[in-house]
PDB file of C-alpha atoms in Angstrom:
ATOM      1  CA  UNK A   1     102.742 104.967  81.101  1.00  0.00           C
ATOM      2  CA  UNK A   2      99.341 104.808  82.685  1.00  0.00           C
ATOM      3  CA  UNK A   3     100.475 104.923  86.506  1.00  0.00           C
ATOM      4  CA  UNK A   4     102.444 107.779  85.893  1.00  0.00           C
ATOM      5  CA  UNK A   5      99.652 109.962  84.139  1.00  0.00           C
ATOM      6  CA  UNK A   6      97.063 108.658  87.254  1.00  0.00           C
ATOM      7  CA  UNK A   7      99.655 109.557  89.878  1.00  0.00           C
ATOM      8  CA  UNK A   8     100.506 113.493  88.712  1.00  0.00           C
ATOM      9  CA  UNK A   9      96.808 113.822  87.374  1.00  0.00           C
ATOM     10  CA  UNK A  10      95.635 113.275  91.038  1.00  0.00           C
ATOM     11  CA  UNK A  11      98.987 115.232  92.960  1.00  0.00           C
ATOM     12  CA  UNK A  12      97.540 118.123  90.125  1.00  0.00           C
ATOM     13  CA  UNK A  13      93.893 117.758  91.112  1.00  0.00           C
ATOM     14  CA  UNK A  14      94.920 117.715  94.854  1.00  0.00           C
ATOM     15  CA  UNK A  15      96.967 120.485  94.985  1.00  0.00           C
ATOM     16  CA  UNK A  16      94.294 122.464  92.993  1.00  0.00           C
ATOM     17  CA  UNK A  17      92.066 121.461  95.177  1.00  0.00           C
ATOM     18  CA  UNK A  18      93.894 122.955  98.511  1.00  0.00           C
ATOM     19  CA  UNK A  19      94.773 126.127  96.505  1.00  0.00           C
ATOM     20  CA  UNK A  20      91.137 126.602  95.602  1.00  0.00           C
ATOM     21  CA  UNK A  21      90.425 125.803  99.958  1.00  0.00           C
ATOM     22  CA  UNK A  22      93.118 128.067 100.542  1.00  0.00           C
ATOM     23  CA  UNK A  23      92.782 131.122  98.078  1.00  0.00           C
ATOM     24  CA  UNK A  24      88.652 131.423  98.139  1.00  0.00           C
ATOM     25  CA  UNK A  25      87.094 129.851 101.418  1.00  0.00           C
ATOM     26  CA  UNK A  26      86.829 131.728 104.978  1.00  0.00           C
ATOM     27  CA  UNK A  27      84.880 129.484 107.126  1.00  0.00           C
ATOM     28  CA  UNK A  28      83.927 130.261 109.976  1.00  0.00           C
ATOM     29  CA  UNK A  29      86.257 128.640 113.159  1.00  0.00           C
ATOM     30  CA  UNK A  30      84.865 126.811 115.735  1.00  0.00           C
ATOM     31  CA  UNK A  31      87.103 129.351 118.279  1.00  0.00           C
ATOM     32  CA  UNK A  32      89.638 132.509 117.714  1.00  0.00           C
ATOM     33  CA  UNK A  33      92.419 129.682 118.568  1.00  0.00           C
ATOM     34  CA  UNK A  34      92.050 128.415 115.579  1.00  0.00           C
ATOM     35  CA  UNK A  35      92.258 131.391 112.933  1.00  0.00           C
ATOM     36  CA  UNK A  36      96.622 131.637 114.089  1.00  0.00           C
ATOM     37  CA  UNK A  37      97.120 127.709 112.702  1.00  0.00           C
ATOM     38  CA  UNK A  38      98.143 127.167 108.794  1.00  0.00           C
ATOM     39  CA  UNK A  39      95.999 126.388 106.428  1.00  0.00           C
ATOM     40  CA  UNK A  40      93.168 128.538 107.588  1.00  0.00           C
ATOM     41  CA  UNK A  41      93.079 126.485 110.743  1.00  0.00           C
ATOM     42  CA  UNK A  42      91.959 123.095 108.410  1.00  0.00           C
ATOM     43  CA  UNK A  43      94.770 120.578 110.058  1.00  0.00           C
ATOM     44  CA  UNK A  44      92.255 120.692 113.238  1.00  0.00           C
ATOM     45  CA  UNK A  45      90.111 118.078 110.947  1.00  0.00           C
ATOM     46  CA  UNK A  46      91.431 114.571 110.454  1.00  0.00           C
ATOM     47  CA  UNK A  47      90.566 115.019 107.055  1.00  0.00           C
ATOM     48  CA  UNK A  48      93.342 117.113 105.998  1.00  0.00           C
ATOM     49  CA  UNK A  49      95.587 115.513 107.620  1.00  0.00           C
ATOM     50  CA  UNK A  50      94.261 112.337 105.806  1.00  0.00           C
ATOM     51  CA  UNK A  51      94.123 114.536 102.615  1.00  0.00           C
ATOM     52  CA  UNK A  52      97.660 115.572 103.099  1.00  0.00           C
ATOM     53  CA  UNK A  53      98.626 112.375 103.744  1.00  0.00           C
ATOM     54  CA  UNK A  54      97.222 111.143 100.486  1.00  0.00           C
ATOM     55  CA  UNK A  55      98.654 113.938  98.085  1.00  0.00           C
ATOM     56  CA  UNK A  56     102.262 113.172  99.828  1.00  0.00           C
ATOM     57  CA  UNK A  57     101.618 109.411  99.057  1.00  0.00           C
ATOM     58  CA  UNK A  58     100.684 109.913  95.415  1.00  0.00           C
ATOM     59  CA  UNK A  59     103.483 112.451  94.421  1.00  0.00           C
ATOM     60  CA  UNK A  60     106.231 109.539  96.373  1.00  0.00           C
ATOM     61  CA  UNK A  61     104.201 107.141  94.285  1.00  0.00           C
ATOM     62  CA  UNK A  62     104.850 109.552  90.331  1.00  0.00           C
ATOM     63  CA  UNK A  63     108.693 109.765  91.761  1.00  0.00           C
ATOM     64  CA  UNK A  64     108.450 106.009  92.379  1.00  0.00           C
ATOM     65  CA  UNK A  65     106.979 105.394  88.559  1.00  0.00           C
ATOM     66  CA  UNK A  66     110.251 107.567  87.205  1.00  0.00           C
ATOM     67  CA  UNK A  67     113.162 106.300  89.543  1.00  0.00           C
ATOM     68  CA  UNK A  68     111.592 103.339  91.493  1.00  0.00           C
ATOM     69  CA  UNK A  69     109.892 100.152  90.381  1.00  0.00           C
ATOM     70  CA  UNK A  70     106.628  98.792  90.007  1.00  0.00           C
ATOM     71  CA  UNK A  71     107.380  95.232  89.769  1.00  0.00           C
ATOM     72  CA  UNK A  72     105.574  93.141  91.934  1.00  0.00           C
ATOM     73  CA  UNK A  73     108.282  90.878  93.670  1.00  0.00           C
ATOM     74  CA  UNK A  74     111.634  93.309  92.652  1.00  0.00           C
ATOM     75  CA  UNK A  75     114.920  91.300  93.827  1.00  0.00           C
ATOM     76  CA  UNK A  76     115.763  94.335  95.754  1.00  0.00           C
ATOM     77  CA  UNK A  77     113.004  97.066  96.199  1.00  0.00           C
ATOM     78  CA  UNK A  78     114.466 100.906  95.608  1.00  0.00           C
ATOM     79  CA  UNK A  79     114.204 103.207  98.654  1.00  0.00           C
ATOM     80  CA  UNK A  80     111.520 105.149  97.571  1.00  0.00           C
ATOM     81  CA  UNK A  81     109.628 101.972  96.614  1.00  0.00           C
ATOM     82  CA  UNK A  82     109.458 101.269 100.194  1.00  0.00           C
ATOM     83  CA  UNK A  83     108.633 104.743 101.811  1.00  0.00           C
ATOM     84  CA  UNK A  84     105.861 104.261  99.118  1.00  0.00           C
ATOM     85  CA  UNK A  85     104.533 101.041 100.366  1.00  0.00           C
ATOM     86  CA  UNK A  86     104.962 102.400 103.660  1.00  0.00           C
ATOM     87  CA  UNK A  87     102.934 105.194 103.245  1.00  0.00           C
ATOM     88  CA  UNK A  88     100.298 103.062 101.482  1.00  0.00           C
ATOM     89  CA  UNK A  89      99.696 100.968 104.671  1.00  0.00           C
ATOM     90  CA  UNK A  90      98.513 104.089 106.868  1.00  0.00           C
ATOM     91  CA  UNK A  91      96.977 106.205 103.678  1.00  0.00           C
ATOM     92  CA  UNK A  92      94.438 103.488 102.911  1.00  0.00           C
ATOM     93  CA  UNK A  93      92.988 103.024 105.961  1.00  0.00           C
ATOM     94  CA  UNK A  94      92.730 106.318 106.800  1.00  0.00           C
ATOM     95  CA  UNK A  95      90.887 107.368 103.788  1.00  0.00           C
ATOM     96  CA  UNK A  96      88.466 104.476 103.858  1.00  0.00           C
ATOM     97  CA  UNK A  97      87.977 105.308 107.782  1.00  0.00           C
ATOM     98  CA  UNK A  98      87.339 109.141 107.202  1.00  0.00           C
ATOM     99  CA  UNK A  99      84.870 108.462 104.029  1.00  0.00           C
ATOM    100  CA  UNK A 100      83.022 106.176 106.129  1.00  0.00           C
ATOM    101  CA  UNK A 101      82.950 107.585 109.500  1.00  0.00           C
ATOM    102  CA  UNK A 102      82.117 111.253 107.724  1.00  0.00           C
ATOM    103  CA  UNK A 103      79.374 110.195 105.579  1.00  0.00           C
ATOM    104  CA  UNK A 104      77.772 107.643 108.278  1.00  0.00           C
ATOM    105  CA  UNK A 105      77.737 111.416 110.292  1.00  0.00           C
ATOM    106  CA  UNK A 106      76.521 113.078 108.258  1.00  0.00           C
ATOM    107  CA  UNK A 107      73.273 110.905 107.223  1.00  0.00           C
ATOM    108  CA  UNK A 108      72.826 110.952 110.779  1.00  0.00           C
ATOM    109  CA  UNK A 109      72.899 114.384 111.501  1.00  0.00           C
ATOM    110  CA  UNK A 110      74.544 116.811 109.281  1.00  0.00           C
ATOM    111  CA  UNK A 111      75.102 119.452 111.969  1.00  0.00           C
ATOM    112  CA  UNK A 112      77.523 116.995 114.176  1.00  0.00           C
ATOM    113  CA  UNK A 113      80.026 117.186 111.303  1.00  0.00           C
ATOM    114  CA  UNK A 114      79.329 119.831 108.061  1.00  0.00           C
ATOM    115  CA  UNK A 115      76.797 122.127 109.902  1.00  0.00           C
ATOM    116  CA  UNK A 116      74.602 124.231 107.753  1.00  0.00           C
ATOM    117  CA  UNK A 117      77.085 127.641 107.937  1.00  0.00           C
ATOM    118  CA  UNK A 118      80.176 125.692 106.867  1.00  0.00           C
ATOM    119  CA  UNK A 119      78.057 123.442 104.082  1.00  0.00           C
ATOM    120  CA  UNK A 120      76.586 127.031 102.781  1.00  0.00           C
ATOM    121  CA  UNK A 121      79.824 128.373 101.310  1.00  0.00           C
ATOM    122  CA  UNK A 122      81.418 124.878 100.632  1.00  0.00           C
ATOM    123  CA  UNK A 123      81.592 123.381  97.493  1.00  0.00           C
ATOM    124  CA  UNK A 124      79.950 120.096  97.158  1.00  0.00           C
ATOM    125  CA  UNK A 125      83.064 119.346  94.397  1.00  0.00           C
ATOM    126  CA  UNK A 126      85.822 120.280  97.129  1.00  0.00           C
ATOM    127  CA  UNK A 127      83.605 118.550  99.992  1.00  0.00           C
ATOM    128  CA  UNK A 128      83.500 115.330  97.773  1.00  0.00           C
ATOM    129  CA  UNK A 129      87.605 115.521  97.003  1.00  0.00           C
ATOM    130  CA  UNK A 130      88.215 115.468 100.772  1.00  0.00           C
ATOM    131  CA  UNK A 131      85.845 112.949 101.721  1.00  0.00           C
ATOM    132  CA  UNK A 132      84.365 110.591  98.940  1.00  0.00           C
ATOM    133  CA  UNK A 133      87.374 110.881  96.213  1.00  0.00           C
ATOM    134  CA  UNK A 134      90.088 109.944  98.686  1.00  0.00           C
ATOM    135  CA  UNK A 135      88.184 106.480  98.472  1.00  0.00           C
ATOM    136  CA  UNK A 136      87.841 106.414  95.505  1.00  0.00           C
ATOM    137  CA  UNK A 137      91.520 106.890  94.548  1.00  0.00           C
ATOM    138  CA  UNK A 138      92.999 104.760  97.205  1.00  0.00           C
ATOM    139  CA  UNK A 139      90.816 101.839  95.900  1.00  0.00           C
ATOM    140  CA  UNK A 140      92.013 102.248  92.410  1.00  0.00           C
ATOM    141  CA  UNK A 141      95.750 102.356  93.855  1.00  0.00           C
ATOM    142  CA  UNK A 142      95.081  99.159  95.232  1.00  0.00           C
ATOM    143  CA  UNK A 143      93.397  97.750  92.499  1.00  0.00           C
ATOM    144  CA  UNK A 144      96.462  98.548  89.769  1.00  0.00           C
ATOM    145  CA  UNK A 145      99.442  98.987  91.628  1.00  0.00           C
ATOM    146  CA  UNK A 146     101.921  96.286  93.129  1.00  0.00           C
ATOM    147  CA  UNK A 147     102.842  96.733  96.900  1.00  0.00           C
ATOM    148  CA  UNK A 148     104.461  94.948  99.693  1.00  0.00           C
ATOM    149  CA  UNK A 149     102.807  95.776 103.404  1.00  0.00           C
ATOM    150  CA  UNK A 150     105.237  96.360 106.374  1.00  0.00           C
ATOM    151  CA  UNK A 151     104.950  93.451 108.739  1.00  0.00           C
ATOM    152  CA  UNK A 152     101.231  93.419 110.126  1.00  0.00           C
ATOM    153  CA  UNK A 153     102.815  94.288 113.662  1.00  0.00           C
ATOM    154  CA  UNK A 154     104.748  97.206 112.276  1.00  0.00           C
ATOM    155  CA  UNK A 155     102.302  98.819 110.169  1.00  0.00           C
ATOM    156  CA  UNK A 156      99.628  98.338 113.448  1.00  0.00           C
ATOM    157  CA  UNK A 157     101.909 100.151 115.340  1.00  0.00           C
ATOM    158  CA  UNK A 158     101.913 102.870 112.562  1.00  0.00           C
ATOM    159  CA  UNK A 159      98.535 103.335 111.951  1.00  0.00           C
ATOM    160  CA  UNK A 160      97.728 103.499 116.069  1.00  0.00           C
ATOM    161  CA  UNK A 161     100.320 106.151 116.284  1.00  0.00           C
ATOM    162  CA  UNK A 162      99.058 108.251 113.615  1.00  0.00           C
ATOM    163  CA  UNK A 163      95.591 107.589 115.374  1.00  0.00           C
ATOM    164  CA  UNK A 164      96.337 108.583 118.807  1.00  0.00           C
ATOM    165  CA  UNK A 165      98.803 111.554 117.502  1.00  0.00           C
ATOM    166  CA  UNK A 166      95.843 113.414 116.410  1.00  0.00           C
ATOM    167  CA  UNK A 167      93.921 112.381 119.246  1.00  0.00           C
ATOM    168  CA  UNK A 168      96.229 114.079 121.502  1.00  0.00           C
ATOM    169  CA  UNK A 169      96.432 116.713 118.901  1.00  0.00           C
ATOM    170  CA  UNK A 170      93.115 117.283 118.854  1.00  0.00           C
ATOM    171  CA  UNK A 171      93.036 117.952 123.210  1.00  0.00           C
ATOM    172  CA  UNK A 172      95.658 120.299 123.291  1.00  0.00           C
ATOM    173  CA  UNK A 173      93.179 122.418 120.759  1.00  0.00           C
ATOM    174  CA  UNK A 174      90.370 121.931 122.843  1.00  0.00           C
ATOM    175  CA  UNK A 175      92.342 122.919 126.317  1.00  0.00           C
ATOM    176  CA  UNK A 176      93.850 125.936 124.207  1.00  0.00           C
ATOM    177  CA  UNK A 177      90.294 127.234 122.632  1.00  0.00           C
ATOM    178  CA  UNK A 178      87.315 125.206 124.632  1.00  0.00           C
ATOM    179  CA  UNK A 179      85.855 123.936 121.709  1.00  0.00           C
ATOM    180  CA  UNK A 180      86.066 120.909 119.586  1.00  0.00           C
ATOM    181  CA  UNK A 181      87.028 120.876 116.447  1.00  0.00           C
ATOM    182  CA  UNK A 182      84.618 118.573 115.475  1.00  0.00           C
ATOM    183  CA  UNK A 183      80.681 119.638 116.785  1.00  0.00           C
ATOM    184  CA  UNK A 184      79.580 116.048 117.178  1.00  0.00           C
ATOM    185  CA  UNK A 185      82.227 116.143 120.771  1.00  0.00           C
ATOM    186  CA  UNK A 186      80.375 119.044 122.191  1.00  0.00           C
ATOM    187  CA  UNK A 187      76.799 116.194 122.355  1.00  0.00           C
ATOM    188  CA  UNK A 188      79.035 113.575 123.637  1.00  0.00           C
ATOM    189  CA  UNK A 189      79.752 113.158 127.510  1.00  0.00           C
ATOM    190  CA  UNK A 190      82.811 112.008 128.664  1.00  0.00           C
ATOM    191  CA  UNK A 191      82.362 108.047 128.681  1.00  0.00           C
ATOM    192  CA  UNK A 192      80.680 108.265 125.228  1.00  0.00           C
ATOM    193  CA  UNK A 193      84.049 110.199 123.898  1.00  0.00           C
ATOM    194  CA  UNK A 194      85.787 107.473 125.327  1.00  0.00           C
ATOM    195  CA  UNK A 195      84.188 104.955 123.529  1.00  0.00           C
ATOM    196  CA  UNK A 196      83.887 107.244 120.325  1.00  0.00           C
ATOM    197  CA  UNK A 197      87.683 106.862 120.458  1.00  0.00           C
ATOM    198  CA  UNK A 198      88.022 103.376 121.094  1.00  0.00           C
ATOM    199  CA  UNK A 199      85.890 102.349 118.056  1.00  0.00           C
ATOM    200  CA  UNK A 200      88.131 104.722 115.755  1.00  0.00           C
ATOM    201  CA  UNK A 201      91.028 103.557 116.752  1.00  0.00           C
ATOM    202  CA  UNK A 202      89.757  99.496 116.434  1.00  0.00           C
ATOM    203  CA  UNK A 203      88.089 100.316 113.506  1.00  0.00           C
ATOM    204  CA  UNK A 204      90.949 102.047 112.008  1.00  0.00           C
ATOM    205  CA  UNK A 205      93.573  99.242 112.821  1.00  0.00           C
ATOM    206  CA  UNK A 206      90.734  96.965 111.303  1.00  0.00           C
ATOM    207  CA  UNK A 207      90.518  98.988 108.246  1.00  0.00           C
ATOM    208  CA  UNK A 208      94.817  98.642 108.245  1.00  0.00           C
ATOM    209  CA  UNK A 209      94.232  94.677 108.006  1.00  0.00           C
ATOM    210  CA  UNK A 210      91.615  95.030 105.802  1.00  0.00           C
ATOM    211  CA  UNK A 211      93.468  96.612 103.446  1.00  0.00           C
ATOM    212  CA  UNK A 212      96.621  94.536 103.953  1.00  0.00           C
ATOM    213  CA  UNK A 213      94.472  91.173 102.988  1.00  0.00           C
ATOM    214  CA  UNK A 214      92.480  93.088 100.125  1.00  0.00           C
ATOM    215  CA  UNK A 215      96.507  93.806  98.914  1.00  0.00           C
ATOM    216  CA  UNK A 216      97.307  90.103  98.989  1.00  0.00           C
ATOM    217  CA  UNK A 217      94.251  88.791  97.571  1.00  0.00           C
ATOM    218  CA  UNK A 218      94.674  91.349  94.649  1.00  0.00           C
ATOM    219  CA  UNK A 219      98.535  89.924  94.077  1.00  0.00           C
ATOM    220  CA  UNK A 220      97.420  86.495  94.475  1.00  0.00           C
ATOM    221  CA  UNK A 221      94.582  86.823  91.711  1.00  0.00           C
ATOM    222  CA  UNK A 222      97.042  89.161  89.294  1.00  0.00           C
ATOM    223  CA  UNK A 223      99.780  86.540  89.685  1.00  0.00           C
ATOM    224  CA  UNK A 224      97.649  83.580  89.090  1.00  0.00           C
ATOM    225  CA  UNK A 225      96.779  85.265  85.862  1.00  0.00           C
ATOM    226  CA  UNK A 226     100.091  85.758  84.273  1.00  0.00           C
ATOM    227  CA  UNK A 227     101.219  81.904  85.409  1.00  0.00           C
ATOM    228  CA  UNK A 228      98.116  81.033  83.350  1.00  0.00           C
ATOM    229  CA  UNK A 229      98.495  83.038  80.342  1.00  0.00           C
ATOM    230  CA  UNK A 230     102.467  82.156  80.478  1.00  0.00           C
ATOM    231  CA  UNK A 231     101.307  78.663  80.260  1.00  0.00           C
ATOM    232  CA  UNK A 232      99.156  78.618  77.458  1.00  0.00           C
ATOM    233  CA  UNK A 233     102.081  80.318  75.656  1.00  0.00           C
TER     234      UNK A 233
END
């Protein structure tokens, strides 16, 4: 009964939480390119796509807790229990890689990521659901929930994909508009984009087997308990 109430209670808060983006905040765009895509230009950030990603992967995971199973080892696991554990293996790692990679930023120097006229009419709440609370829940979800990872070369392949597809993304808006979406490009010469990339990308397949040990250590330690409670039954 738990998982379900966590699941929808999060889907809820998410979607309230893009509503509120969507119905109250004008920021101000980086370029006039920008003001004609949805969602008030937001899926130029990697953080709504990871957001996205995240509410898509907790609403599969509520349908899962009503139709699916939760079981830890199921003889034959439903359909939607694996698009969930799918989806599992590229949301964690890109929530842990945008928490860490925006906040790191942003201690730096805030201006290269949340500059002063964005952070000004931002709510520290919403700024904290996209970037510190996508963390937080993704942790959690690993912590209580049973999953089983696509093969490590599979789910590598996934998570570079999703990686490079905003990559390229993220060029064709700067050849349309001449600006970057994110300020922090505009400092950074060609060479050190280059290897801005290639760190992201390594660190994000890192974060992929990170998580994917972090999953098996958590099923090893949860299954050791039951065999030892069953025993002193």
């Amino acid at each position: 009964m738990l998982l379900p109430l966590f699941h929808i209670s999060v889907v809820s808060f998410y979607v309230y939480s893009l509503w509120y983006d969507q119905q109250y905040l004008d920021l101000p765009l980086p370029a006039k390119g920008y003001e004609v895509m949805p969602y008030k230009g937001r899926l130029m950030f990697l953080t709504m796509w990871t957001f996205i990603l995240q509410t898509i992967y907790f609403f599969v995971s509520f349908l899962n807790d009503l139709i699916g199973s939760n079981d830890a080892s199921p003889k034959k696991r439903p359909l939607i229990r694996m698009f969930k554990d799918a989806l599992f293996g590229l949301a964690f790692p890109m929530a842990i890689y945008v928490g860490i990679s925006f906040w790191s930023i942003y201690h730096f120097d805030k201006e290269l990521i949340f500059p002063e006229k964005i952070a000004k009419i931002f709510p520290p709440w919403l700024n904290h659901t996209y970037h510190s609370f996508i963390v937080l829940f993704i942790v959690l979800e690993l912590i209580f929930t049973n999953k089983t990872y696509l093969s490590r070369k599979v789910g590598l392949v996934l998570a570079f994909t999703y990686f490079v597809s905003y990559l390229v993304w993220m060029h064709i808006l700067f050849e349309r508009t001449g600006v970057w979406p994110y300020p922090i490009f505009n400092v950074l010469n060609l060479p050190a984009r280059l290897v801005f990339f290639a760190v992201s990308i390594a660190g994000g397949l890192y974060l992929y087997i990170v998580g994917e040990k972090l999953n098996s250590f958590v099923s090893t330690s949860c299954k050791k308990k039951v065999d030892v409670k069953q025993k002193r039954r």
